[in-house]
XYZ file of C-alpha atoms in Angstrom:
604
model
C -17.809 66.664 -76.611
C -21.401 65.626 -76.445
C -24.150 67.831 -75.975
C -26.539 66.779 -73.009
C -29.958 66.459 -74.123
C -32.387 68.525 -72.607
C -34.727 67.105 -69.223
C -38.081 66.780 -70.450
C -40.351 68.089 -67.690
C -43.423 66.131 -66.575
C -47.039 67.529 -67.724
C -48.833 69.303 -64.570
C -52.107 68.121 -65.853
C -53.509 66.152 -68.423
C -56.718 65.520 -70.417
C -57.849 62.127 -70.503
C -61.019 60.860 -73.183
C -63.262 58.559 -71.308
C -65.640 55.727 -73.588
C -68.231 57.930 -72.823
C -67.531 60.995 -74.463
C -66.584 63.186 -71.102
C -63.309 64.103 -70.441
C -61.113 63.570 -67.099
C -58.691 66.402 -65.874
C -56.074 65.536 -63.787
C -53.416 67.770 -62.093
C -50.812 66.620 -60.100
C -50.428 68.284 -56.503
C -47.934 67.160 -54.409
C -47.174 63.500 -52.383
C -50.361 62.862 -50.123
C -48.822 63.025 -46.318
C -51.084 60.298 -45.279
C -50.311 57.505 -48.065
C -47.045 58.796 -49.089
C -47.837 58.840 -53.026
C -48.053 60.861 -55.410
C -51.522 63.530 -54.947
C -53.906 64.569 -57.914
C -56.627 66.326 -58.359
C -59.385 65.061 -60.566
C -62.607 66.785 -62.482
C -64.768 65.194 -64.742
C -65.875 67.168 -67.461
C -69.482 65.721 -69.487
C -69.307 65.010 -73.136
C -70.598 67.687 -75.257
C -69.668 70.481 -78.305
C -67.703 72.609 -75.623
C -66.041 69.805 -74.037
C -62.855 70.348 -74.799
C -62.577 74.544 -74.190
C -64.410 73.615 -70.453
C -61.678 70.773 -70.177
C -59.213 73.652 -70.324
C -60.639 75.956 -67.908
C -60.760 73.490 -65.380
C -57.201 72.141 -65.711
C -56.144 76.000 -65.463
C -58.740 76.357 -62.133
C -56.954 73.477 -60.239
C -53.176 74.334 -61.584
C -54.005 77.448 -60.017
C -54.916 76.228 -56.779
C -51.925 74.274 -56.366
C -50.096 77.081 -57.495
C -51.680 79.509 -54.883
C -51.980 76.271 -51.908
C -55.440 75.942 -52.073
C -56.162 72.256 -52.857
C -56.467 69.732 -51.167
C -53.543 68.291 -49.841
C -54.607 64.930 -49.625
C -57.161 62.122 -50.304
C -57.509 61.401 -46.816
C -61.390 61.253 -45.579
C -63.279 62.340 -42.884
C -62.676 58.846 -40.860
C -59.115 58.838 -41.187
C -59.028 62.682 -39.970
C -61.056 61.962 -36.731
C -59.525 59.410 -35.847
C -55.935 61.029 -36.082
C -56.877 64.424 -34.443
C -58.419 61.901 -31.104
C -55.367 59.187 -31.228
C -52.722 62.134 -31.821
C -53.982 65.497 -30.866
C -57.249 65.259 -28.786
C -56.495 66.269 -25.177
C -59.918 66.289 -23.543
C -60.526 63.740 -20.479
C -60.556 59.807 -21.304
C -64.181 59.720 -20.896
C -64.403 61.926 -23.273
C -62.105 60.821 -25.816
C -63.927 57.631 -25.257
C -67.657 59.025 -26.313
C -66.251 61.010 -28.868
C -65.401 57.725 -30.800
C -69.009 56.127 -30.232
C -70.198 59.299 -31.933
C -67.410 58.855 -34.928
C -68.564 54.848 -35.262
C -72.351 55.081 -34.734
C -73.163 58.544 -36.377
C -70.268 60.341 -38.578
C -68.798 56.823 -40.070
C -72.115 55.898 -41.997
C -72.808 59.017 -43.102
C -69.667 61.217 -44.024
C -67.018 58.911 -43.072
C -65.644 58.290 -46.757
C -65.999 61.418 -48.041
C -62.756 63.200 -48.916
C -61.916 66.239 -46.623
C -61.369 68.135 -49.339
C -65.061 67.528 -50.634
C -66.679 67.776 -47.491
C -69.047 70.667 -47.164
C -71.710 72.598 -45.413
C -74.553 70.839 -47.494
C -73.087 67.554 -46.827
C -72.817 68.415 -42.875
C -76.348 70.261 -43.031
C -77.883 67.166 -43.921
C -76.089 65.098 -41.175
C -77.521 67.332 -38.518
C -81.274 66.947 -39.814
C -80.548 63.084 -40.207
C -79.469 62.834 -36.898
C -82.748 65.311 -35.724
C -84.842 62.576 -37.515
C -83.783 59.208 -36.049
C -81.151 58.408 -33.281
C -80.962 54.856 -35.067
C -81.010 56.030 -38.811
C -83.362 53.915 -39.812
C -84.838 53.870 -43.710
C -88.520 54.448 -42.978
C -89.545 51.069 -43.566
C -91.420 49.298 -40.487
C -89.491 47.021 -38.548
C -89.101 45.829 -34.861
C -86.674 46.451 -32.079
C -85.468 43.450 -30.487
C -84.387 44.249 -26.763
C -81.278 42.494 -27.734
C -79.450 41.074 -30.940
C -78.806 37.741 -29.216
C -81.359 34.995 -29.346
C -83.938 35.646 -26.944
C -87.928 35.191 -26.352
C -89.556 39.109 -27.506
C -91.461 40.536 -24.900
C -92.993 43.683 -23.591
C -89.284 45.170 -24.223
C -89.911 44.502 -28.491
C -92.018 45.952 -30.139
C -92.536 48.257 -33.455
C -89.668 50.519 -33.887
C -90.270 54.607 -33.180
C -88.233 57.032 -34.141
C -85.982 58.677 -31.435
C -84.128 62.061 -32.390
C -80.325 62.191 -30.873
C -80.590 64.938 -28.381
C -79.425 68.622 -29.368
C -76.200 68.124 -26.925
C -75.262 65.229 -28.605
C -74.948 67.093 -31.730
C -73.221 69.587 -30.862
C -70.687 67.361 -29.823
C -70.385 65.871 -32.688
C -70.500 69.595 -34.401
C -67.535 70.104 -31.883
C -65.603 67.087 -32.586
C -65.453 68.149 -36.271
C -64.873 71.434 -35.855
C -61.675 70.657 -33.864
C -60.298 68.028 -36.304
C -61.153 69.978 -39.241
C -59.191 72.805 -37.241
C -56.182 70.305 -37.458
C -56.623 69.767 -41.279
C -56.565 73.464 -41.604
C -53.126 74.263 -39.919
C -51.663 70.538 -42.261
C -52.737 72.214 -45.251
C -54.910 69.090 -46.010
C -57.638 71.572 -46.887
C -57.585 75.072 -47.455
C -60.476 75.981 -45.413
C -62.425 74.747 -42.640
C -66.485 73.720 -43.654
C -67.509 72.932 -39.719
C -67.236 76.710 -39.033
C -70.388 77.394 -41.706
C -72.181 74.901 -40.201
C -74.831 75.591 -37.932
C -75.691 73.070 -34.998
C -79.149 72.966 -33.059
C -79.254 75.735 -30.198
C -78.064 74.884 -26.985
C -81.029 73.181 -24.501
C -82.024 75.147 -21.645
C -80.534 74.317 -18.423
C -83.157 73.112 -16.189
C -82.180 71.812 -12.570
C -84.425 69.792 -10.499
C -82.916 70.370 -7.212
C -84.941 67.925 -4.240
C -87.183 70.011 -2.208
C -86.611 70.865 1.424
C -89.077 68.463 2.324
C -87.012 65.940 0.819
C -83.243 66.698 1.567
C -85.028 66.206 5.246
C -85.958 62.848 4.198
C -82.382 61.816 2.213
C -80.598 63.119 5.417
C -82.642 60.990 7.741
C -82.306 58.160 6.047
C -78.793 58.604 5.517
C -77.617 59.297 8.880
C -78.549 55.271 9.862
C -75.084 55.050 8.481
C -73.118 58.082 9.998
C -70.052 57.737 7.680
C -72.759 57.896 4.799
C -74.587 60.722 6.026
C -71.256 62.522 6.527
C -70.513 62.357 2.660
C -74.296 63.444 1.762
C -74.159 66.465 3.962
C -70.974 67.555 2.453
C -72.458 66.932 -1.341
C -75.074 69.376 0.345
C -73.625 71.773 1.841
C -70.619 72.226 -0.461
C -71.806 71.612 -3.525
C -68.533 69.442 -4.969
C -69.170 66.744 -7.681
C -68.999 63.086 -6.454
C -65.662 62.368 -7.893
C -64.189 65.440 -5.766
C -65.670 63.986 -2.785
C -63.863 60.643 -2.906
C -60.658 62.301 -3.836
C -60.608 64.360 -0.854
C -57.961 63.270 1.904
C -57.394 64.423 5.870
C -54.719 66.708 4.621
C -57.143 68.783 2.632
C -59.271 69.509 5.810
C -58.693 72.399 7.830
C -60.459 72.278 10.984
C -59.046 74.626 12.954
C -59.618 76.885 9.981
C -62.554 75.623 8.962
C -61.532 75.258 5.372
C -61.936 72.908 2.753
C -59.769 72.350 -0.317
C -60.724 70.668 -3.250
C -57.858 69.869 -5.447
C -58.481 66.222 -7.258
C -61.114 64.284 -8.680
C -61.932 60.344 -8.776
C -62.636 59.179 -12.551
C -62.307 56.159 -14.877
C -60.413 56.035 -18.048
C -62.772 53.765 -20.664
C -59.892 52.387 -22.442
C -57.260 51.262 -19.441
C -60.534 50.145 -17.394
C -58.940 51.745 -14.519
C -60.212 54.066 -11.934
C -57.503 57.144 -11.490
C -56.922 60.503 -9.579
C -56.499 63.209 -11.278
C -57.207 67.081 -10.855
C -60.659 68.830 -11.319
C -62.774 69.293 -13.765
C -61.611 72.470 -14.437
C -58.514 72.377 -13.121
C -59.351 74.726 -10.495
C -57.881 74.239 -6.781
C -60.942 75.664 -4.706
C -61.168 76.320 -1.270
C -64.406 76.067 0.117
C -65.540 77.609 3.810
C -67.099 75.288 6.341
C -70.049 76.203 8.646
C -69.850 75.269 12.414
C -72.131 72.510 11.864
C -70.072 70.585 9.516
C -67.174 70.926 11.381
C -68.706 69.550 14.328
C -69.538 66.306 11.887
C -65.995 66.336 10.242
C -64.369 66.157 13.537
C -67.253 63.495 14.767
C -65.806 61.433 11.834
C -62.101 61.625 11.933
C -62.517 60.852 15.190
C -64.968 57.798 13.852
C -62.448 56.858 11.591
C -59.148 56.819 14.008
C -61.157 54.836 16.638
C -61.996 52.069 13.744
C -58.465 52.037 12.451
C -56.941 51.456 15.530
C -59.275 48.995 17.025
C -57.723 46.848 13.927
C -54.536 48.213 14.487
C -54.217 50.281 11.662
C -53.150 53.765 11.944
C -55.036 56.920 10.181
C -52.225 59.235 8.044
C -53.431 62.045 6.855
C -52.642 61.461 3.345
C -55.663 58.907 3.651
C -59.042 59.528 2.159
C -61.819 61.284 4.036
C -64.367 58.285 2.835
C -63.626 54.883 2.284
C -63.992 51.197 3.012
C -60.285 50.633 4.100
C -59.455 50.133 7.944
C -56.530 53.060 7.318
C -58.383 55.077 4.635
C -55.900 53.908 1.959
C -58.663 53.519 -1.122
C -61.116 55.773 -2.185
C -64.396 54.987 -2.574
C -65.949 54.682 -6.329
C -67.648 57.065 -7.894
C -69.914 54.331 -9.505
C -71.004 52.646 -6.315
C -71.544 55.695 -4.489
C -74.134 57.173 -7.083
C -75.507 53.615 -7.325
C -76.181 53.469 -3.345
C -77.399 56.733 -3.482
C -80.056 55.618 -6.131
C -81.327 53.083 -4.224
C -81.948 54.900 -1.354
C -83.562 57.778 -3.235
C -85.756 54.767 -4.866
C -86.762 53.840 -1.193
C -87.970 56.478 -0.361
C -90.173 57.647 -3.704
C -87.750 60.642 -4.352
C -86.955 61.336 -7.646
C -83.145 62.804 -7.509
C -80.156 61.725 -8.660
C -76.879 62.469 -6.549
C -75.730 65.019 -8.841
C -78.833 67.639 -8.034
C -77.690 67.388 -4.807
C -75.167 69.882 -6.179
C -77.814 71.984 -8.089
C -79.563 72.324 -4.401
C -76.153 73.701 -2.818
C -76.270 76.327 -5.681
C -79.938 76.903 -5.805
C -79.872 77.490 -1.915
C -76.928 79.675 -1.747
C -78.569 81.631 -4.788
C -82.097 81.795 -3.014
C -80.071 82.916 0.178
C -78.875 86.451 -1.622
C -75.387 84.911 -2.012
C -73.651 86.823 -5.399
C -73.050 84.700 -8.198
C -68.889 85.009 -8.329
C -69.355 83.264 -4.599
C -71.459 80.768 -5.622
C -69.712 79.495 -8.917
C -66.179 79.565 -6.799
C -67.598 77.115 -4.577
C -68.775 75.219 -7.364
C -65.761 75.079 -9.583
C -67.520 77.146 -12.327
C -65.189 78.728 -14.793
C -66.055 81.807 -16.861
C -66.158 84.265 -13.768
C -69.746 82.749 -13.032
C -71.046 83.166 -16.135
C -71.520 78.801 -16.728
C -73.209 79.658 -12.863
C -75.338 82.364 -14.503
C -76.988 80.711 -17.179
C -77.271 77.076 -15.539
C -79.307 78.722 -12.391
C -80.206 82.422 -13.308
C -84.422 80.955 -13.810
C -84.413 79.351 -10.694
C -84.512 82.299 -8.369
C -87.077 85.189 -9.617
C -84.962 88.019 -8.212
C -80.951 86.874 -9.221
C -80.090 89.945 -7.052
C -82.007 89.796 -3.876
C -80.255 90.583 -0.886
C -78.737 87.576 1.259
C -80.558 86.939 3.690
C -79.056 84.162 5.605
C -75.943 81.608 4.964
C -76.517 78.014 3.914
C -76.442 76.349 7.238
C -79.581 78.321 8.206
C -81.291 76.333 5.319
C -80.633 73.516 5.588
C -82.440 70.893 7.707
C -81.026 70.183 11.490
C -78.551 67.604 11.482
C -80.904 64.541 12.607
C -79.868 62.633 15.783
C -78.608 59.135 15.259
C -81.127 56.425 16.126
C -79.577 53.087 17.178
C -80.682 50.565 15.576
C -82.195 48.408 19.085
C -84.244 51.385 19.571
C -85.059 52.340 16.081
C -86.672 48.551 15.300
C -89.250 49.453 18.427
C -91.398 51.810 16.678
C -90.308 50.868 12.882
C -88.642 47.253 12.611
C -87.762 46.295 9.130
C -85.724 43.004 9.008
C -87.873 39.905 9.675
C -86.439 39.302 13.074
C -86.989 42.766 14.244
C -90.780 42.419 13.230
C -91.185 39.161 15.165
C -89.524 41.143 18.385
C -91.427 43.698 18.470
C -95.002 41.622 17.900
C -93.659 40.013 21.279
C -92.754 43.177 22.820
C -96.708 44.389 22.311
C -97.566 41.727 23.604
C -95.801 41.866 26.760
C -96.573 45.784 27.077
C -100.276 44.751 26.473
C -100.604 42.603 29.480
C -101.008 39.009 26.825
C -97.932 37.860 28.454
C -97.205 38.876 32.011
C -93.959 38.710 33.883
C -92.744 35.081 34.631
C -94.170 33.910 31.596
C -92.250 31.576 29.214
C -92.085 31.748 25.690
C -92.479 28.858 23.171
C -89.856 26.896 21.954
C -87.412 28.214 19.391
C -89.155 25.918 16.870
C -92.993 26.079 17.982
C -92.139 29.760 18.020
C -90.700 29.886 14.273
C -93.790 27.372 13.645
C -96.137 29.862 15.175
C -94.641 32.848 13.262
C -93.888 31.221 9.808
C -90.080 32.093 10.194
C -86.657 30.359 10.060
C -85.251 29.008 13.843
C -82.121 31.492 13.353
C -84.685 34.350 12.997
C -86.602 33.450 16.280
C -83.131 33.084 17.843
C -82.040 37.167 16.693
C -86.009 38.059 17.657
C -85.434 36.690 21.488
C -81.840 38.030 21.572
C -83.094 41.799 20.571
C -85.948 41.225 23.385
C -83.438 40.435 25.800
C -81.304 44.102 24.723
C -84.978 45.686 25.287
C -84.982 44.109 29.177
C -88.314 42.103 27.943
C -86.953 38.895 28.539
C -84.701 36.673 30.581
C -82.537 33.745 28.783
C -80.912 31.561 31.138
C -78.738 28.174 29.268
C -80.897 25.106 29.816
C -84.487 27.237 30.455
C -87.403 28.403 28.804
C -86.798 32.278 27.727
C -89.068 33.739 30.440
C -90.707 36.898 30.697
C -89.073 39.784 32.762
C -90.840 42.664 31.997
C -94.043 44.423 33.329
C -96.893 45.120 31.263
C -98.156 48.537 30.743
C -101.766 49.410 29.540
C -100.859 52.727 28.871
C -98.251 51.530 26.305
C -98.472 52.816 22.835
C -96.444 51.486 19.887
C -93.996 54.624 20.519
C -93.656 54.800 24.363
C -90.325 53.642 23.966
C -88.975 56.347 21.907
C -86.130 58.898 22.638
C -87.021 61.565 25.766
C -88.554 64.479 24.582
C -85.575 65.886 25.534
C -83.494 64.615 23.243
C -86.148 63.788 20.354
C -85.629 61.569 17.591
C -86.189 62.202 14.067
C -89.239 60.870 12.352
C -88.705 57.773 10.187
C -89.753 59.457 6.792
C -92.421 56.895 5.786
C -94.259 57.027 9.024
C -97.602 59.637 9.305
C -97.556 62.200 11.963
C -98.027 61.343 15.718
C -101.511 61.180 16.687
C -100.146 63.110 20.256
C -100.070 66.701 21.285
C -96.195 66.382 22.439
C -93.303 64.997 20.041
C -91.742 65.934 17.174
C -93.591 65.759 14.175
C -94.088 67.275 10.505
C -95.759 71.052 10.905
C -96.839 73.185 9.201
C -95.513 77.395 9.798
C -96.861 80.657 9.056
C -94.292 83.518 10.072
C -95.949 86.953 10.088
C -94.274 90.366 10.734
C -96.142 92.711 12.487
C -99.528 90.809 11.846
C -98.117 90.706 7.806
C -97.491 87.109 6.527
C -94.318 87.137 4.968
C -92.964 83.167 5.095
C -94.623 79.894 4.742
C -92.665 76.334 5.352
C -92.453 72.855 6.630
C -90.108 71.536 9.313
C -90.261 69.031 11.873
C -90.480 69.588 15.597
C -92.069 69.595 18.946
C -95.153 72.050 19.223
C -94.408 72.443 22.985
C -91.357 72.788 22.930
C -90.589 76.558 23.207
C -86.752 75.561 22.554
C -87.902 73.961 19.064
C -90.026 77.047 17.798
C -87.820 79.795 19.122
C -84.866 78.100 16.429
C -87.348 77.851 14.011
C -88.460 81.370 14.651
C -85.075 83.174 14.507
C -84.053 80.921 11.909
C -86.899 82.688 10.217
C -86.044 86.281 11.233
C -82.687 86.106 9.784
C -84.242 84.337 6.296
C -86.230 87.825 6.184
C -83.209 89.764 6.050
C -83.386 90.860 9.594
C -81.690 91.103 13.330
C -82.262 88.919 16.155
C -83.075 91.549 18.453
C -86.145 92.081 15.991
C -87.907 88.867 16.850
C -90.241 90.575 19.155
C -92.465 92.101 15.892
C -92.313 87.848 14.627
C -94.636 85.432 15.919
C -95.311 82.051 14.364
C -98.917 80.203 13.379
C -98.089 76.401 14.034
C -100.722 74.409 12.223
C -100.674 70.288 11.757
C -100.368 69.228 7.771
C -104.416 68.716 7.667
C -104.829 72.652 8.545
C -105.398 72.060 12.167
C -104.063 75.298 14.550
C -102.375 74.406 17.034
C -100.478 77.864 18.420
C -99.008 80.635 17.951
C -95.696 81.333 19.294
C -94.051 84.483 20.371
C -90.479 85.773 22.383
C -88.749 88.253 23.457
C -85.814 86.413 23.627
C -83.306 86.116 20.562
């Protein structure tokens, strides 16, 4: 019977002689998982009298770490980790997936991107971070010029020599993040034995710094707003709630609780960068958040559902409550989008000179409720903060110089009155805007002026666009707002005659709202020149002869209704009880420093 031979067994490592004298050691360790062949790891040791005997220590080195698991696993690099751990294992938002792969292709892929996992290290990822400090663009220090685009195009202001931008300290710590977590990944697959990210030191953390608008200006957004009820409705709830604009166009009828006076807050509105889709899904933080309503905004929810039913069923649509609280659809089927929403927002804010984008209108909800005496755990519930108000803590802890002062009043007390909605016939009297509203109310001053008295007739349509230097269709919509005035009379196959009588008295506002009822001040317009009227003032509230509050509001100087509400309003900012008004009294001065009175009551 033949003997079997004996199975050779392949050499671990070997010792190869390279044409330069060094020597290559090689040690096989394993099939790579990500190219399925064989794995080995390789040292080069440099020519030289001990050559040989350091050729042997480092084959015994790297048999050990195979032996004991600590070699690399594979040859994979860092580009091929990243993106595995984001197409495979990333479960962040869409969005976020989405930036994390700019951040692979524009700053990890030149750098690091080809270096083997296994030979990654803190150096190597040291050196990123101060390259990325340096220049946003990695550029090579040589001077060159930025084009405003790579396309053919004529340079301009836009080109010029190129300046060195660092990439923000948030951005790298993303990026810090993003490796940390896919390194994480290569830890648990045994691709390398440790993890090089955690050693790695990112830049510190910026300092949170909200720029909430002032009171002055939420008056002015709110005005503004409110030409358009439906869109002041959704500013005063960014406002006075706080919620993030994708919240706002998720919410629906069903999550309104009028009776109750309770919001909920369960889903958000975003867009997923790679399906190019706008989707609902939940919060930020996952959180379902009920958030309390004040009387006031209740009053305007319940102004606008019944808005909204009235709409739908003038176009015979009916309103479900599954549909959205704000949007563009006869039956509240769609929500609105995010996009647009922060975009008309912007324009507006441009309009008026503010400075604010839509998302401090959430820092002023906190800052308010904060400045109010309002704990923190309150404030970061209504917010959606996580961390048991710690994220609340940090972001607004330097706004308010005493975190735990005592609350003093709720949010509705601070926040401006709910303007009255102008119409827009009566609004283009004292501040037209539109061409045809100019032209109207140029003939309107005229007829109030005694230039044309009644029974007059106006030009022609076209001698009257000729006199004016506008089209015929504007002269048409200037005579038909006269004729909603009561100015004039326009009879088919006549002259447009003159109806009303002229008033020397007349002033450019002696059509405005009763004082009554008085309407709020356009925002661009300077303060009434008259003793009566609401207008911009300026308050001093003293206690017992002390002054203890300073502020702005708008309002009727002789109006004891106005100044009482401003003066308990006051009373209850200070921490006290209505019945204490009687030791208050308030210094009413116009903005130029002018006294006007001082206002006292007995009355709460």
């Amino acid at each position: 019977m033949a003997r079997s031979k004996a199975r050779r067994k392949r050499p671990r490592g070997t010792v190869e002689e390279l044409l330069s004298g060094a020597l290559r050691v090689k040690v096989y360790a394993g099939f790579d998982p990500v190219t399925k062949r064989r794995h080995y790891l390789r040292e080069t040791v440099p020519a030289g009298p001990q050559a040989h005997r350091e050729a042997e220590k480092v084959q015994t080195r790297l048999l050990n770490q195979v032996d004991e698991q600590r070699n690399p696993r594979t040859a994979a690099t860092v580009n091929q980790l990243v993106t595995r751990y984001l197409d495979q294992y990333f479960d962040g938002e869409p969005s976020t997936r989405q930036q994390y792969r700019a951040y692979l292709k524009h700053h990890i892929a030149p750098f690091i991107g080809e270096v083997k996992v296994g030979s990654l290290d803190v150096d190597a990822l040291d050196s990123l971070y101060a390259e990325l400090r340096r220049c946003r663009d990695h550029c090579t220090g040589k001077r060159r010029k930025d084009h405003r685009t790579s396309g053919k195009h004529e340079c301009d202001h836009r080109c010029g020599p190129h300046e060195c931008k660092p990439l923000g300290a948030t951005a790298i710590r993303h990026i810090h993040y993003l490796l940390s977590g896919a390194f994480k990944r290569a830890v648990r697959w045994k691709w390398v034995a440790v993890n090089p990210v955690s050693q790695a030191e990112p830049p510190a953390s910026p300092p949170a710094r909200p720029k909430p608008p002032s009171a002055e200006e939420a008056v002015q957004l709110l005005h503004e707003a409110w030409q358009d009820p439906d869109w002041g409705t959704l500013l005063w709830r960014a406002m006075t709630t706080g919620a993030r604009r994708g919240e706002l166009c998720a919410l629906r009828w069903r999550d309104v609780d009028l009776a109750a006076a309770v919001l909920t807050l369960e889903r958000a509105i975003a867009f997923d960068p790679e399906q190019k889709v706008w989707f609902e899904k939940g919060t930020k933080t996952h959180q379902h958040r009920r958030v309390a309503l004040d009387d006031v905004s209740v009053e305007i929810l319940t102004e606008h559902r019944d808005r909204c039913r009235a709409r739908a069923e003038s176009l015979g649509e009916a309103l479900s409550g599954d549909g959205f609280v704000f949007s563009l659809s006869p039956d509240a089927s769609t929500w609105l989008v995010p996009s647009s929403v922060t975009q008309r927002y912007e324009r507006m804010a441009t309009r008026l000179g503010i400075e604010a984008t839509l998302h401090k209108l959430r820092h002023y909800s906190a800052t308010e409720l904060i400045s109010s005496g309002v704990d923190v755990r309150t404030v970061a519930g209504r917010l959606g903060h996580g961390s048991g108000g710690m994220t609340t803590l940090r972001v607004y802890s330097a706004w308010v110089s005493e975190a735990d002062q005592r609350a003093s009043a709720a949010l509705a007390n601070r926040v401006p009155e709910r303007p009255r909605q102008l119409s827009q016939t009566e609004r283009a009297k004292t501040n037209p805007r539109n061409p045809y509203e100019r032209l109207a109310a140029r003939i309107r001053e005229q007829i109030l002026q005694g230039e044309l008295t009644k029974g007059d007739e106006l030009l022609p349509l076209k001698e009257l666009a000729a006199e004016h230097g506008v089209s015929i269709g504007t002269a048409q919509r200037a005579i038909a707002l006269l004729k909603e005035w009561g100015m004039v009379e326009v009879l088919q196959g006549r002259r447009t005659t003159v109806t009303a009588d002229a008033d020397p008295l007349a002033t450019e506002d002696s059509d405005s709202t009763p004082t009554a009822e008085p309407a709020p001040q356009e925002p661009h317009e300077s303060p009434r020149s008259a003793e009566t009227g609401p207008t911009m003032l300026e308050f001093q509230v003293r206690h017992l002869g002390e002054l203890v509050r300073t502020f702005s509001a708008e309002a009727d100087p002789t109006n004891p209704d106005h100044l009482r509400r401003l003066l308990a309003a006051a009373v209850r900012r200070d921490g006290r009880d209505n019945f204490e008004i009687i030791d208050y009294e308030l210094d009413v001065h116009r903005p130029g420093g002018e006294h006007l009175t001082t206002f006292v009551t007995i009355a709460p």
